[in-house]
Tab-separated table of C-alpha atoms in Angstrom:
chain	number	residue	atom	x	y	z
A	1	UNK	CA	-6.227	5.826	-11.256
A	2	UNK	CA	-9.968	4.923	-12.245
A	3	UNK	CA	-13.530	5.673	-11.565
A	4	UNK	CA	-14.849	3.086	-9.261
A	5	UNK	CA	-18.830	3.367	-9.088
A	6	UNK	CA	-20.244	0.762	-6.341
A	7	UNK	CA	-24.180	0.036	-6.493
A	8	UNK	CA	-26.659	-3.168	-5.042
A	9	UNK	CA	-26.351	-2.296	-1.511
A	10	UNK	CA	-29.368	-1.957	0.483
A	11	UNK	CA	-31.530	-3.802	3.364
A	12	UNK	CA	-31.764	-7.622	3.617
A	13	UNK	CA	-33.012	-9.977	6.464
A	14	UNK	CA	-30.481	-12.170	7.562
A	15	UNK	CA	-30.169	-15.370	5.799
A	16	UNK	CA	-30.445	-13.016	2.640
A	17	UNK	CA	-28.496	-12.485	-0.418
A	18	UNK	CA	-26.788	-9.095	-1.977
A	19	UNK	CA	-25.133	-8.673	-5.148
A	20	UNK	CA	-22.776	-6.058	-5.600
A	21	UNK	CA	-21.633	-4.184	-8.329
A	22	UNK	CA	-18.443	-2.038	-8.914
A	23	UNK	CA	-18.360	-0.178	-12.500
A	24	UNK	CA	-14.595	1.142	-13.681
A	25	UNK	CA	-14.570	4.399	-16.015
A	26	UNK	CA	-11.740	3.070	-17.654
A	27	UNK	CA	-10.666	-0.698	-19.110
A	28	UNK	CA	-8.638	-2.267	-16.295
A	29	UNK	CA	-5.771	-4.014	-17.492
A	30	UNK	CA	-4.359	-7.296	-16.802
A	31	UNK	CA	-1.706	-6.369	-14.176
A	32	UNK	CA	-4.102	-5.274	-11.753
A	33	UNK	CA	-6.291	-6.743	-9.433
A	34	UNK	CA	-10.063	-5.240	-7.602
A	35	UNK	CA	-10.737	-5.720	-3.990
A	36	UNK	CA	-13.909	-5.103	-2.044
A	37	UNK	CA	-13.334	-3.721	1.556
A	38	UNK	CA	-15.982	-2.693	4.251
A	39	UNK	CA	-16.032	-0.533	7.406
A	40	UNK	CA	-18.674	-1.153	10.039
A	41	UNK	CA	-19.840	2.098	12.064
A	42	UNK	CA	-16.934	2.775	14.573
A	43	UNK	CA	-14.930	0.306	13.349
A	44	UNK	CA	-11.484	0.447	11.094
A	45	UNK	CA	-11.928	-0.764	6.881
A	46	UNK	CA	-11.480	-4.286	6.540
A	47	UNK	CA	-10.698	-6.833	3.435
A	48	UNK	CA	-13.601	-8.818	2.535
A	49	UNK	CA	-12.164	-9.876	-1.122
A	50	UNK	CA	-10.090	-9.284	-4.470
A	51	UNK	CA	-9.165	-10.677	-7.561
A	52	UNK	CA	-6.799	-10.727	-10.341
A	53	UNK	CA	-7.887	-9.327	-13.390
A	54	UNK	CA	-6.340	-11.973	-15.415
A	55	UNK	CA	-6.293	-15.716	-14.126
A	56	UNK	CA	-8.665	-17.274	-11.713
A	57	UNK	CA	-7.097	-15.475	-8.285
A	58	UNK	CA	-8.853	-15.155	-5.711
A	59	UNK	CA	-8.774	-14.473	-2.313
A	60	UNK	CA	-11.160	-14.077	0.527
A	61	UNK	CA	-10.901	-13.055	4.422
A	62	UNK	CA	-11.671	-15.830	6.482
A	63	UNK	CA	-14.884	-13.887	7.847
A	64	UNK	CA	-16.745	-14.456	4.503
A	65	UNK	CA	-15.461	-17.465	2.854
A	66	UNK	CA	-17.927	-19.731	1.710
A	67	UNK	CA	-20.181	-17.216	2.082
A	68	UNK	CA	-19.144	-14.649	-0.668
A	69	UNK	CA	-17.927	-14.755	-4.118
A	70	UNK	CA	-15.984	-11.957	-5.802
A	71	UNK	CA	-15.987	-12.009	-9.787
A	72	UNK	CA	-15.368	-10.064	-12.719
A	73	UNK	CA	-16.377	-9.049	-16.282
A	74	UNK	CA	-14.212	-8.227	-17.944
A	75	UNK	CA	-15.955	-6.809	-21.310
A	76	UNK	CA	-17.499	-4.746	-18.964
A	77	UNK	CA	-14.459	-3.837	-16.776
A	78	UNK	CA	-16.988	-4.957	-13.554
A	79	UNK	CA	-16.230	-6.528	-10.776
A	80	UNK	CA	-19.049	-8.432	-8.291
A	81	UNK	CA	-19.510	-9.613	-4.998
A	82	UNK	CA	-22.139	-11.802	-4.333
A	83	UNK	CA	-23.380	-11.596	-0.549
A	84	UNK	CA	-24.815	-15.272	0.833
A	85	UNK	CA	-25.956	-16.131	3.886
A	86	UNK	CA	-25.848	-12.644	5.130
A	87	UNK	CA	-25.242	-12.227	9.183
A	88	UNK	CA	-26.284	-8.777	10.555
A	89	UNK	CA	-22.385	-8.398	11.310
A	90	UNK	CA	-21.684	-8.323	7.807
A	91	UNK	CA	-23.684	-4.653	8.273
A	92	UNK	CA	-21.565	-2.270	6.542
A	93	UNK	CA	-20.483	0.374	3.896
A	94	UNK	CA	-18.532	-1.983	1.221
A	95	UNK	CA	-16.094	-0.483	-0.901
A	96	UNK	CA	-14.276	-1.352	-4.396
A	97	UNK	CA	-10.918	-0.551	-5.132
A	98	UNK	CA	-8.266	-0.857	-7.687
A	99	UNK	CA	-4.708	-1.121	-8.028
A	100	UNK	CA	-1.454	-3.350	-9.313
A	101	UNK	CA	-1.240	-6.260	-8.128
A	102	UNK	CA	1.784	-6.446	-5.945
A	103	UNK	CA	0.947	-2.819	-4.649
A	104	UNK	CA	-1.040	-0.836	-2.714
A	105	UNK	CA	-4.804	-0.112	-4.079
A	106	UNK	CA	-4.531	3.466	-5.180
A	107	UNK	CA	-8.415	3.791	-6.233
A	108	UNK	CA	-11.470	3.894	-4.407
A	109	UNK	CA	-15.158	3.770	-4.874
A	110	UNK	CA	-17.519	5.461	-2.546
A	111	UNK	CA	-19.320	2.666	-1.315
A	112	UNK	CA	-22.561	1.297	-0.704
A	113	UNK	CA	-24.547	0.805	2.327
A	114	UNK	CA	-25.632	-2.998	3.281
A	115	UNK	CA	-27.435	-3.605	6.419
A	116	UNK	CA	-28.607	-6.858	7.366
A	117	UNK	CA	-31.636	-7.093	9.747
A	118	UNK	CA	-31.804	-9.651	13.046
């Protein structure tokens, strides 16, 4: 398991853009892939995004495609999500994880708050 540190959450009218950060302690290798989830208040975690960390994989849920764009750095061992044309239901605590690809994720960050005004 790794350090995930999530920052560049905050308050944004809609129509606005977000770019989040997720900062592994540790290099992450090729195998694995990052995801970024969210969890509304009162409402169960959901996938927003991941990608490999080797290749050009990526996948996005169907709420935020074309809207989003999850990417990497790899010198850095950083992953990004880029918020576009935010909708005040994309108001949320997003969270980073880690894991194999293939697998479950087995490492979590402890999110960051986005809220997106009406």
């Amino acid at each position: 398991q790794v350090q995930l540190v999530e920052s560049g959450g905050g308050l944004v009218q809609a129509g606005g853009s977000l770019r989040l950060s997720c900062a592994a302690s540790a290099r992450i290798f090729s195998s694995y892939r990052m995801g970024w989830f969210r969890q509304a208040s009162g409402k169960e975690r959901e996938f927003v995004a991941d990608i490999r960390w080797s290749g050009d994989s990526t996948y996005y849920a169907d709420s935020v495609k074309g809207r989003f764009t999850i990417s990497r750095d790899n010198a850095k061992n950083t992953v990004y999500l880029q918020l576009n044309s935010l909708k005040p239901e994309d108001t949320a605590v997003y969270y980073c994880a880690a894991g194999r690809f293939g697998a479950t994720y087995d490492s979590w960050g402890r999110g960051t708050q986005v809220t997106v005004s009406s």
